[in-house]
Amino acid sequence: MENFKNLINGKWTGAVSGNTLKSVNPANSDEIVGTVPASGREDVDNAVDAARRAFQKWRLTPAPKRGEILFKAAELLHKNKEELGRLVTREMGKVLPEGLGDVQEAIDMAYYMAGEGRRLSGETVFSELPDKDCKSMRVPLGVFALITPWNFPTAIPAWKIFPSIISGNTVVFKPSSYTPVSAARLVEIIVDAGVPEGVINLVHGAGEDIGEYLSTHPGIDGVSFTGSTAVGTKLARICGELDKEISCEMGGKNPIIVMDDARLDLAVEGAIWGGFGTTGQRCTAASRVIVHKKIYDEFLERFTAAAKRLRLGDGLKPSTDVGPVINEPQMNKVLGYIEIGKKEGARLILGGKRKTDGDLQKGYFIEPTIFSDVTPGMRIAKEEIFGPVVAVIRAEDLSDAIDIANAVEYGLSSSIYTQDVNKSAVAERDLEAGLVYINAPTIGAEIQLPFGGTKKSGLGRKEAGGRGGALDMFTKWKVIYRDFSGRLQKAQIDKD
Ligand code: NAD
């Protein structure tokens, strides 16, 4: 077990209070992965102050130079991928190939944003007046608070850190207190790449203790939050009143639609990966499968048979398909939803219980769980459970399936399995979601396109790359008019 620190102004330091938090392996609650400072307000003040001081120099560092540092960070992350991936698995519980995938996403984002150092462009256009030119350019906002959840311990932080600093901002990063060690190692590696002191500051601690204090701090210009809808919408309201920029990526209740002409083998495989991958703990997890009535029984039979074969266990073991859920409260929440589903009259056809036999004794393991005969009004069909629980719902036809898919407050990801191009086109157009997949499950976003949801899944700007992606979150536009005529010229008024 190692003791990790906050990073403030380039120095690794404990909390002013001296208090610490433990990070626990969800596959074995006896194993402490590491300790981190339990920070308080004074630590946040110090971190924000350091970021403010570093901003003036960093914003004037040429963007291609900033990009070179990010490129080096990408190379170092790549070199340390195996170690970091194993750490993600030990701390968060996802199986090792997914732990490595988490780190790969961070690497991809580092390379991508390194390139943005030479691409951060605006427009140059002709003025309507002679001897005058005009251009627009992206400029940083200042100091960002970055607040992240536990389910992607390196990828989501990287999605925020790299675009924010390539844009010339400095940051105060508060990771989830459930996966702080992975976040600390990520920051150590980024610092080793040569990021100057004060550009990245890391404060550990519980959300209720310092998350809101940090987000509403007068020294913070913008907030980028990923987490639950309850916390995100609350922060957005408070930040709105304070005139602070904020973007929130939040929960989901993502549907896979399976039409009667779908390739069932593909659909079953996709629903297994979408529903039980990462133990259902992805914002984009497919927690609802909406199946055309003609193939409902056959789909259910094949889906259940495939889910039965999934092996629960420690994510570091090659034989494991599904790891634990993150902690005891989350386990109890998921088990509580299973009870709700039963009481609502849904049919529990697989799983439904905690597993404690053999090696599973000290972890938070829940069997892959399937409910059939779920109707759209049930709570298990509407609320985010964030665990290995899938609700299977029957639909009359395409239009009914899309209505069911849209009948929730969330709108993050969605999917349809069909061989009919016309049906896929209708779904593409009518599904209310930030992401639509055709013949693929609801997970698998790539970093070179914007990422984010609609409705209660996303507020403000989107994440990741491409037009409308994270650079819009982390920069604002500035327009410059330069008059070299040597006389006063008046736009709109100096007309013949
Ligand atoms: P959470 O909202 O409990 O916590 C997220 C972060 O906010 C953590 O760092 C936490 O410490 C902090 N926090 C908690 N209370 C706070 C407060 N009052 N003020 C400020 N910060 C506070 O979410 P979680 O349990 O860590 O993550 C799971 C949730 O995240 C799920 O709802 C999931 O769908 C969502 N998520 C969304 C995306 C996306 O991109 N849309 C990605 C991953 C996870």
Coordinates of C-alpha atoms and ligand atoms in Angstrom, one line a residue:
M1 CA 0.0 0.0 0.0
E2 CA 1.3 3.4 -0.9
N3 CA 0.4 6.8 0.5
F4 CA -0.4 9.4 -2.1
K5 CA -0.6 13.2 -1.8
N6 CA -2.3 16.2 -3.3
L7 CA -0.4 18.1 -5.9
I8 CA -0.3 21.9 -5.3
N9 CA 1.9 24.2 -7.2
G10 CA 4.1 21.4 -8.3
K11 CA 4.6 20.0 -4.7
W12 CA 3.2 16.7 -3.4
T13 CA 1.6 17.6 -0.1
G14 CA -0.8 16.1 2.5
A15 CA -4.1 17.8 3.6
V16 CA -3.7 20.7 6.0
S17 CA -5.7 18.7 8.4
G18 CA -3.5 15.7 8.1
N19 CA -6.6 13.5 7.5
T20 CA -6.5 10.7 4.9
L21 CA -8.9 8.5 3.0
K22 CA -8.5 4.8 2.1
S23 CA -9.0 3.4 -1.4
V24 CA -10.3 -0.2 -1.2
N25 CA -10.2 -3.0 -3.8
P26 CA -13.9 -3.8 -4.6
A27 CA -12.9 -7.4 -5.4
N28 CA -11.4 -7.8 -1.9
S29 CA -12.3 -5.3 0.7
D30 CA -9.4 -6.4 2.9
E31 CA -7.0 -4.9 0.3
I32 CA -6.2 -1.2 0.7
V33 CA -4.9 0.1 -2.7
G34 CA -3.6 3.3 -1.2
T35 CA -4.3 6.3 1.0
V36 CA -4.8 9.9 -0.1
P37 CA -5.4 13.2 1.7
A38 CA -8.9 13.9 2.9
S39 CA -8.7 17.5 1.8
G40 CA -10.6 20.5 3.2
R41 CA -11.3 24.0 2.1
E42 CA -7.9 25.3 2.8
D43 CA -6.3 22.7 0.5
V44 CA -8.8 23.8 -2.2
D45 CA -7.9 27.5 -1.6
N46 CA -4.2 26.7 -2.0
A47 CA -4.8 24.7 -5.2
V48 CA -6.9 27.3 -6.8
D49 CA -4.4 30.0 -5.9
A50 CA -1.6 28.0 -7.5
A51 CA -3.6 27.5 -10.6
R52 CA -4.4 31.2 -10.8
R53 CA -0.8 32.1 -10.5
A54 CA 0.3 29.6 -13.2
F55 CA -2.4 30.7 -15.6
Q56 CA -0.7 33.9 -16.8
K57 CA 2.4 32.1 -17.9
W58 CA 0.8 29.0 -19.3
R59 CA -1.7 30.9 -21.5
L60 CA 1.3 32.6 -23.1
T61 CA 3.2 29.4 -23.7
P62 CA 2.8 28.7 -27.4
A63 CA 0.1 26.0 -28.0
P64 CA 2.5 23.8 -30.1
K65 CA 4.9 23.8 -27.2
R66 CA 2.0 22.8 -24.9
G67 CA 1.3 20.1 -27.4
E68 CA 4.8 18.8 -27.2
I69 CA 4.4 18.2 -23.5
L70 CA 1.1 16.4 -24.1
F71 CA 2.8 14.2 -26.7
K72 CA 5.4 13.3 -24.1
A73 CA 2.6 12.5 -21.6
A74 CA 1.0 10.2 -24.2
E75 CA 4.3 8.4 -24.7
L76 CA 4.8 8.0 -20.9
L77 CA 1.3 6.7 -20.5
H78 CA 1.9 4.2 -23.2
K79 CA 5.0 3.1 -21.5
N80 CA 3.2 2.7 -18.2
K81 CA 0.0 1.2 -19.7
E82 CA 0.2 -2.2 -18.1
E83 CA 0.9 -0.9 -14.6
L84 CA -1.8 1.7 -14.8
G85 CA -4.3 -0.8 -16.3
R86 CA -3.7 -3.2 -13.5
L87 CA -4.2 -0.4 -11.0
V88 CA -7.5 0.6 -12.5
T89 CA -8.7 -3.0 -12.2
R90 CA -7.5 -3.3 -8.6
E91 CA -9.1 0.0 -7.6
M92 CA -12.3 0.0 -9.7
G93 CA -12.9 -3.7 -10.3
K94 CA -13.4 -3.8 -14.1
V95 CA -11.7 -6.7 -15.8
L96 CA -8.1 -6.2 -16.9
P97 CA -8.8 -5.9 -20.7
E98 CA -11.2 -3.0 -19.7
G99 CA -8.7 -1.6 -17.3
L100 CA -6.1 -1.4 -20.1
G101 CA -8.8 0.0 -22.4
D102 CA -9.5 2.8 -19.8
V103 CA -5.8 3.7 -20.0
Q104 CA -5.8 3.4 -23.8
E105 CA -8.5 6.0 -23.9
A106 CA -6.3 8.4 -21.9
I107 CA -3.4 7.7 -24.3
D108 CA -5.6 8.3 -27.3
M109 CA -6.8 11.6 -25.9
A110 CA -3.3 12.7 -25.0
Y111 CA -2.1 12.1 -28.6
Y112 CA -5.2 13.7 -30.1
M113 CA -5.0 16.8 -27.9
A114 CA -1.2 17.1 -28.5
G115 CA -2.0 17.5 -32.2
E116 CA -4.5 20.2 -31.3
G117 CA -1.6 22.3 -30.2
R118 CA -0.9 22.9 -33.9
R119 CA -4.5 23.0 -35.0
L120 CA -6.2 25.4 -32.5
S121 CA -7.4 27.7 -35.3
G122 CA -9.9 30.4 -35.8
E123 CA -11.0 32.3 -38.9
T124 CA -9.6 35.2 -40.8
V125 CA -12.1 37.0 -43.0
F126 CA -12.2 40.2 -45.1
S127 CA -13.4 43.4 -43.5
E128 CA -16.1 45.4 -45.2
L129 CA -13.8 48.3 -44.9
P130 CA -10.4 49.0 -46.6
D131 CA -7.1 48.6 -44.7
K132 CA -8.7 46.7 -41.9
D133 CA -8.6 43.0 -41.2
C134 CA -10.5 40.7 -38.8
K135 CA -9.9 37.3 -37.2
S136 CA -11.3 35.1 -34.5
M137 CA -9.3 33.0 -32.2
R138 CA -9.8 30.5 -29.3
V139 CA -8.6 31.7 -25.9
P140 CA -8.6 29.9 -22.6
L141 CA -11.1 30.7 -19.9
G142 CA -8.7 30.6 -17.0
V143 CA -8.8 28.1 -14.2
F144 CA -11.0 25.0 -14.5
A145 CA -12.4 22.7 -11.8
L146 CA -12.4 19.2 -13.1
I147 CA -14.6 16.8 -11.2
T148 CA -14.7 13.1 -12.2
P149 CA -16.5 9.8 -11.3
W150 CA -15.0 6.5 -10.4
N151 CA -16.1 4.3 -13.3
F152 CA -13.4 5.4 -15.7
P153 CA -10.6 6.3 -13.3
T154 CA -8.0 7.4 -16.0
A155 CA -10.0 7.9 -19.2
I156 CA -12.5 10.5 -17.9
P157 CA -9.8 12.6 -16.1
A158 CA -7.7 12.5 -19.3
W159 CA -10.8 13.6 -21.3
K160 CA -10.8 16.8 -19.2
I161 CA -7.1 17.4 -18.3
F162 CA -5.7 17.2 -21.9
P163 CA -8.2 19.4 -23.7
S164 CA -8.3 22.0 -20.9
I165 CA -4.5 22.4 -20.7
I166 CA -3.8 22.3 -24.4
S167 CA -6.3 25.3 -24.6
G168 CA -4.1 27.2 -22.2
N169 CA -6.2 26.8 -19.0
T170 CA -4.8 25.7 -15.7
V171 CA -6.7 23.2 -13.6
V172 CA -7.7 21.9 -10.2
F173 CA -8.6 18.3 -10.6
K174 CA -10.8 16.5 -8.0
P175 CA -11.1 12.8 -8.8
S176 CA -13.7 10.4 -7.2
S177 CA -12.7 9.5 -3.7
Y178 CA -13.3 5.8 -4.7
T179 CA -10.6 5.7 -7.3
P180 CA -8.1 8.3 -6.2
V181 CA -4.9 6.2 -6.6
S182 CA -5.4 5.7 -10.4
A183 CA -6.0 9.5 -10.7
A184 CA -2.8 10.2 -8.7
R185 CA -0.7 7.9 -10.9
L186 CA -2.1 9.5 -14.0
V187 CA -1.2 13.0 -12.7
E188 CA 2.3 11.8 -11.7
I189 CA 2.9 10.6 -15.2
I190 CA 1.6 13.8 -16.8
V191 CA 3.8 15.9 -14.4
D192 CA 6.8 13.7 -15.5
A193 CA 6.1 14.8 -19.1
G194 CA 7.1 18.3 -18.1
V195 CA 3.9 20.2 -17.3
P196 CA 5.1 23.3 -15.4
E197 CA 4.2 23.7 -11.7
G198 CA 0.7 25.0 -10.9
V199 CA -0.7 24.0 -14.3
I200 CA -2.2 20.8 -12.9
N201 CA -3.2 20.8 -9.3
L202 CA -4.8 17.7 -7.7
V203 CA -6.9 17.7 -4.6
H204 CA -8.3 14.5 -3.2
G205 CA -11.4 14.3 -1.1
A206 CA -15.1 13.5 -0.8
G207 CA -17.5 15.3 -3.1
E208 CA -19.7 16.5 -0.3
D209 CA -16.7 17.9 1.5
I210 CA -14.9 19.8 -1.2
G211 CA -16.6 19.2 -4.6
E212 CA -19.1 22.0 -4.3
Y213 CA -16.7 24.3 -2.5
L214 CA -14.2 23.9 -5.4
S215 CA -16.9 24.4 -8.1
T216 CA -18.2 27.5 -6.6
H217 CA -14.9 29.0 -5.6
P218 CA -14.5 32.6 -6.8
G219 CA -11.1 31.7 -8.3
I220 CA -12.6 29.1 -10.7
D221 CA -13.7 30.3 -14.1
G222 CA -15.2 27.1 -15.4
V223 CA -16.4 23.6 -14.2
S224 CA -16.3 20.4 -16.1
F225 CA -18.2 17.7 -14.2
T226 CA -18.9 14.1 -15.0
G227 CA -21.1 12.1 -12.5
S228 CA -24.6 11.6 -11.4
T229 CA -27.5 13.7 -12.7
A230 CA -28.4 14.6 -9.1
V231 CA -25.1 16.2 -8.4
G232 CA -24.6 17.6 -11.9
T233 CA -27.9 19.4 -12.1
K234 CA -27.4 20.8 -8.6
L235 CA -24.0 22.2 -9.5
A236 CA -25.3 23.6 -12.8
R237 CA -28.0 25.5 -10.9
I238 CA -25.5 27.0 -8.4
C239 CA -22.9 27.8 -11.1
G240 CA -25.6 29.4 -13.3
E241 CA -26.4 31.8 -10.4
L242 CA -22.7 32.6 -10.1
D243 CA -22.3 33.2 -13.8
K244 CA -19.7 30.4 -14.0
E245 CA -19.3 28.2 -17.1
I246 CA -20.2 24.6 -16.4
S247 CA -20.7 21.5 -18.5
C248 CA -22.0 18.3 -17.0
E249 CA -22.0 14.7 -18.4
M250 CA -24.4 12.7 -16.3
G251 CA -26.5 9.5 -16.0
G252 CA -28.1 7.3 -18.6
K253 CA -30.8 4.6 -19.2
N254 CA -29.6 3.5 -22.5
P255 CA -31.7 1.3 -24.8
I256 CA -30.8 -1.3 -27.4
I257 CA -33.7 -1.9 -29.8
V258 CA -33.7 -5.4 -31.4
M259 CA -36.0 -5.6 -34.5
D260 CA -37.5 -8.7 -35.9
D261 CA -35.1 -8.7 -38.9
A262 CA -32.0 -8.3 -36.7
R263 CA -29.1 -10.7 -36.7
L264 CA -29.9 -12.3 -33.3
D265 CA -26.4 -13.6 -32.7
L266 CA -25.0 -10.1 -33.1
A267 CA -27.8 -8.5 -31.0
V268 CA -27.3 -11.0 -28.2
E269 CA -23.6 -10.5 -28.1
G270 CA -24.1 -6.7 -28.2
A271 CA -26.7 -6.8 -25.4
I272 CA -24.3 -8.9 -23.2
W273 CA -21.4 -6.5 -23.7
G274 CA -23.6 -3.4 -23.4
G275 CA -25.5 -4.7 -20.3
F276 CA -22.8 -6.5 -18.3
G277 CA -19.5 -5.0 -19.6
T278 CA -17.9 -3.0 -16.8
T279 CA -20.5 -4.8 -14.5
G280 CA -23.1 -2.4 -16.0
Q281 CA -21.3 0.6 -14.4
R282 CA -20.9 2.7 -17.6
C283 CA -22.9 5.8 -18.2
T284 CA -23.6 4.3 -21.6
A285 CA -24.5 0.8 -20.3
A286 CA -27.4 -0.9 -22.1
S287 CA -29.7 -1.3 -19.1
R288 CA -32.8 -1.7 -21.3
V289 CA -33.3 -4.1 -24.3
I290 CA -36.4 -3.3 -26.3
V291 CA -37.3 -6.4 -28.4
H292 CA -39.8 -6.7 -31.2
K293 CA -42.6 -9.0 -30.1
K294 CA -42.1 -11.5 -33.0
I295 CA -38.6 -12.5 -31.7
Y296 CA -39.0 -11.6 -28.0
D297 CA -39.1 -15.2 -26.7
E298 CA -36.2 -16.4 -28.9
F299 CA -34.1 -13.3 -28.0
L300 CA -34.8 -13.8 -24.3
E301 CA -33.8 -17.4 -24.4
R302 CA -30.5 -16.8 -26.2
F303 CA -29.7 -13.7 -24.1
T304 CA -30.3 -15.5 -20.8
A305 CA -28.3 -18.5 -21.9
A306 CA -25.3 -16.3 -22.9
A307 CA -25.6 -14.3 -19.6
K308 CA -25.6 -17.5 -17.6
R309 CA -22.1 -18.3 -19.0
L310 CA -20.6 -15.1 -17.6
R311 CA -18.1 -15.8 -14.8
L312 CA -18.0 -13.4 -11.8
G313 CA -14.6 -12.7 -10.2
D314 CA -11.6 -10.6 -9.6
G315 CA -10.9 -8.6 -12.7
L316 CA -7.2 -9.4 -12.6
K317 CA -8.0 -13.1 -13.3
P318 CA -8.1 -14.0 -17.0
S319 CA -11.1 -16.3 -16.4
T320 CA -13.3 -13.4 -15.2
D321 CA -16.0 -11.9 -17.4
V322 CA -17.7 -9.6 -14.9
G323 CA -16.0 -7.9 -11.9
P324 CA -17.5 -6.5 -8.7
V325 CA -19.5 -3.3 -8.2
I326 CA -17.6 -0.4 -6.8
N327 CA -18.5 -0.5 -3.1
E328 CA -21.0 -1.6 -0.5
P329 CA -23.4 1.3 -0.8
Q330 CA -23.5 0.8 -4.6
M331 CA -24.0 -2.9 -4.1
N332 CA -26.9 -2.2 -1.7
K333 CA -28.4 0.2 -4.2
V334 CA -28.4 -2.3 -7.0
L335 CA -29.8 -5.1 -4.8
G336 CA -32.5 -2.6 -3.7
Y337 CA -33.5 -2.0 -7.4
I338 CA -33.7 -5.8 -7.9
E339 CA -36.2 -5.9 -5.0
I340 CA -38.1 -3.0 -6.6
G341 CA -38.2 -4.8 -9.9
K342 CA -39.7 -7.9 -8.3
K343 CA -42.3 -5.9 -6.4
E344 CA -43.3 -4.1 -9.6
G345 CA -44.2 -7.4 -11.2
A346 CA -41.2 -7.8 -13.6
R347 CA -40.1 -11.4 -14.0
L348 CA -36.6 -12.1 -12.6
I349 CA -35.3 -14.7 -15.0
L350 CA -31.6 -14.7 -14.1
G351 CA -29.4 -13.7 -11.1
G352 CA -30.7 -11.2 -8.6
K353 CA -28.4 -12.0 -5.7
R354 CA -25.1 -11.1 -4.2
K355 CA -22.4 -13.9 -4.6
T356 CA -20.1 -14.6 -1.7
D357 CA -18.9 -18.1 -2.4
G358 CA -15.2 -19.0 -2.5
D359 CA -13.0 -16.1 -3.7
L360 CA -16.0 -13.8 -3.9
Q361 CA -16.4 -13.6 -0.2
K362 CA -14.7 -10.3 0.4
G363 CA -15.9 -8.5 -2.7
Y364 CA -19.0 -6.7 -3.8
F365 CA -20.2 -9.2 -6.4
I366 CA -23.7 -9.3 -7.9
E367 CA -24.9 -11.9 -10.4
P368 CA -25.7 -10.8 -13.9
T369 CA -29.4 -10.1 -13.6
I370 CA -32.1 -10.1 -16.2
F371 CA -35.7 -9.0 -15.8
S372 CA -38.3 -9.9 -18.5
D373 CA -41.9 -8.7 -18.9
V374 CA -40.7 -5.2 -17.9
T375 CA -43.1 -2.4 -18.8
P376 CA -42.0 1.1 -19.7
G377 CA -43.6 2.6 -16.6
M378 CA -41.7 0.5 -14.1
R379 CA -38.9 2.1 -12.1
I380 CA -36.4 -0.5 -13.3
A381 CA -37.2 0.7 -16.8
K382 CA -36.8 4.4 -16.1
E383 CA -34.1 4.9 -13.4
E384 CA -30.4 4.5 -13.7
I385 CA -29.3 1.4 -11.6
F386 CA -25.6 1.4 -12.5
G387 CA -25.1 -2.3 -12.0
P388 CA -25.4 -5.7 -13.8
V389 CA -29.2 -5.5 -14.3
V390 CA -30.9 -5.5 -17.6
A391 CA -34.6 -4.9 -18.2
V392 CA -36.1 -6.6 -21.3
I393 CA -39.1 -4.9 -22.7
R394 CA -41.5 -6.0 -25.5
A395 CA -42.3 -3.7 -28.4
E396 CA -45.1 -3.9 -31.0
D397 CA -43.1 -2.4 -33.9
L398 CA -40.4 0.2 -34.7
S399 CA -42.5 3.2 -33.8
D400 CA -43.5 1.6 -30.4
A401 CA -39.8 0.7 -29.7
I402 CA -38.6 4.2 -30.4
D403 CA -41.4 5.6 -28.2
I404 CA -40.4 3.3 -25.4
A405 CA -36.7 4.2 -25.9
N406 CA -37.5 7.9 -25.6
A407 CA -39.9 7.6 -22.6
V408 CA -37.2 8.3 -20.0
E409 CA -35.6 11.4 -18.6
Y410 CA -32.2 10.4 -19.9
G411 CA -30.7 10.7 -23.5
L412 CA -27.1 9.6 -23.5
S413 CA -26.7 6.6 -25.8
S414 CA -28.9 4.3 -27.8
S415 CA -28.7 1.5 -30.3
I416 CA -30.7 -0.5 -32.9
Y417 CA -30.1 -3.9 -34.4
T418 CA -31.8 -4.3 -37.8
Q419 CA -30.8 -5.3 -41.3
D420 CA -33.2 -2.8 -42.8
V421 CA -31.6 0.4 -43.8
N422 CA -34.9 2.3 -43.7
K423 CA -35.6 1.3 -40.1
S424 CA -32.1 2.2 -39.0
A425 CA -32.5 5.6 -40.7
V426 CA -35.7 6.3 -38.8
A427 CA -34.1 5.3 -35.5
E428 CA -31.1 7.4 -36.3
R429 CA -33.4 10.4 -36.8
D430 CA -35.9 9.8 -33.9
L431 CA -33.9 8.4 -31.0
E432 CA -33.5 11.1 -28.4
A433 CA -29.9 10.6 -27.5
G434 CA -26.4 12.1 -27.9
L435 CA -25.1 8.8 -29.4
V436 CA -26.9 6.3 -31.7
Y437 CA -25.3 3.0 -32.7
I438 CA -26.5 0.9 -35.6
N439 CA -25.8 -2.9 -35.2
A440 CA -23.5 -2.2 -32.3
P441 CA -24.3 -1.9 -28.5
T442 CA -24.6 1.4 -26.7
I443 CA -20.9 1.5 -25.7
G444 CA -17.8 2.1 -27.7
A445 CA -17.5 5.8 -28.3
E446 CA -14.3 6.9 -30.1
I447 CA -12.4 10.0 -28.9
Q448 CA -12.2 11.9 -32.2
L449 CA -15.9 12.8 -32.1
P450 CA -17.9 14.8 -29.5
F451 CA -19.3 12.8 -26.6
G452 CA -22.3 13.6 -24.5
G453 CA -26.0 13.3 -23.9
T454 CA -29.3 15.2 -24.2
K455 CA -32.1 15.6 -21.7
K456 CA -31.0 14.7 -18.1
S457 CA -27.8 13.1 -19.4
G458 CA -25.9 16.2 -20.4
L459 CA -25.9 20.0 -19.8
G460 CA -23.6 22.4 -21.6
R461 CA -20.8 21.6 -24.0
K462 CA -19.8 18.1 -25.1
E463 CA -16.6 16.3 -24.3
A464 CA -13.9 14.7 -26.5
G465 CA -12.8 15.6 -30.0
G466 CA -14.1 16.9 -33.3
R467 CA -16.3 19.8 -34.2
G468 CA -18.4 20.8 -31.2
G469 CA -16.2 18.7 -28.9
A470 CA -14.2 19.6 -25.8
L471 CA -12.3 22.6 -27.3
D472 CA -15.6 24.4 -27.2
M473 CA -15.9 23.7 -23.5
F474 CA -12.4 24.8 -22.6
T475 CA -12.1 27.9 -24.9
K476 CA -14.0 31.0 -25.7
W477 CA -13.9 32.9 -28.9
K478 CA -12.2 36.3 -29.2
V479 CA -12.6 38.5 -32.3
I480 CA -9.9 41.0 -33.3
Y481 CA -10.4 43.9 -35.7
R482 CA -7.2 45.6 -36.8
D483 CA -7.5 49.0 -38.6
F484 CA -4.3 50.1 -40.4
S485 CA -5.9 52.8 -42.5
G486 CA -4.7 55.6 -40.2
R487 CA -8.1 57.2 -40.0
L488 CA -11.4 56.6 -38.2
Q489 CA -13.5 54.1 -40.1
K490 CA -17.1 53.3 -39.1
A491 CA -18.5 49.9 -39.9
Q492 CA -22.1 50.0 -41.3
I493 CA -22.0 53.8 -41.4
D494 CA -19.2 54.4 -43.9
K495 CA -21.4 53.3 -46.9
D496 CA -21.6 54.9 -50.3
Ligands
NAD1 P1 -21.3 11.3 -8.3 O1 -22.2 12.3 -8.9 O2 -21.6 10.7 -7.0 O3 -19.8 11.8 -8.2 C1 -19.1 12.4 -9.3 C2 -18.0 13.3 -8.7 O4 -18.6 14.4 -8.1 C3 -17.1 12.7 -7.7 O5 -15.8 13.2 -7.8 C4 -17.7 13.1 -6.4 O6 -16.8 13.2 -5.3 C5 -18.2 14.5 -6.8 N1 -19.3 15.0 -5.9 C6 -20.2 14.4 -5.2 N2 -21.0 15.2 -4.6 C7 -20.7 16.5 -5.0 C8 -21.2 17.8 -4.7 N3 -22.2 18.0 -3.9 N4 -20.5 18.8 -5.3 C9 -19.5 18.6 -6.2 N5 -19.0 17.4 -6.4 C10 -19.5 16.3 -5.9 O7 -21.2 10.1 -9.4 P2 -20.4 8.7 -9.3 O8 -21.1 7.8 -8.4 O9 -18.9 9.0 -9.0 O10 -20.4 8.2 -10.8 C11 -21.5 7.5 -11.4 C12 -22.4 8.5 -12.2 O11 -21.6 9.1 -13.2 C13 -23.5 7.7 -12.9 O12 -24.7 8.4 -12.8 C14 -23.0 7.7 -14.4 O13 -24.0 7.6 -15.3 C15 -22.3 9.0 -14.4 N6 -21.3 9.0 -15.5 C16 -21.6 9.8 -16.6 C17 -20.7 9.8 -17.7 C18 -21.0 10.6 -18.9 O14 -20.1 10.9 -19.7 N7 -22.2 11.0 -19.1 C19 -19.5 9.1 -17.6 C20 -19.3 8.3 -16.5 C21 -20.2 8.3 -15.4

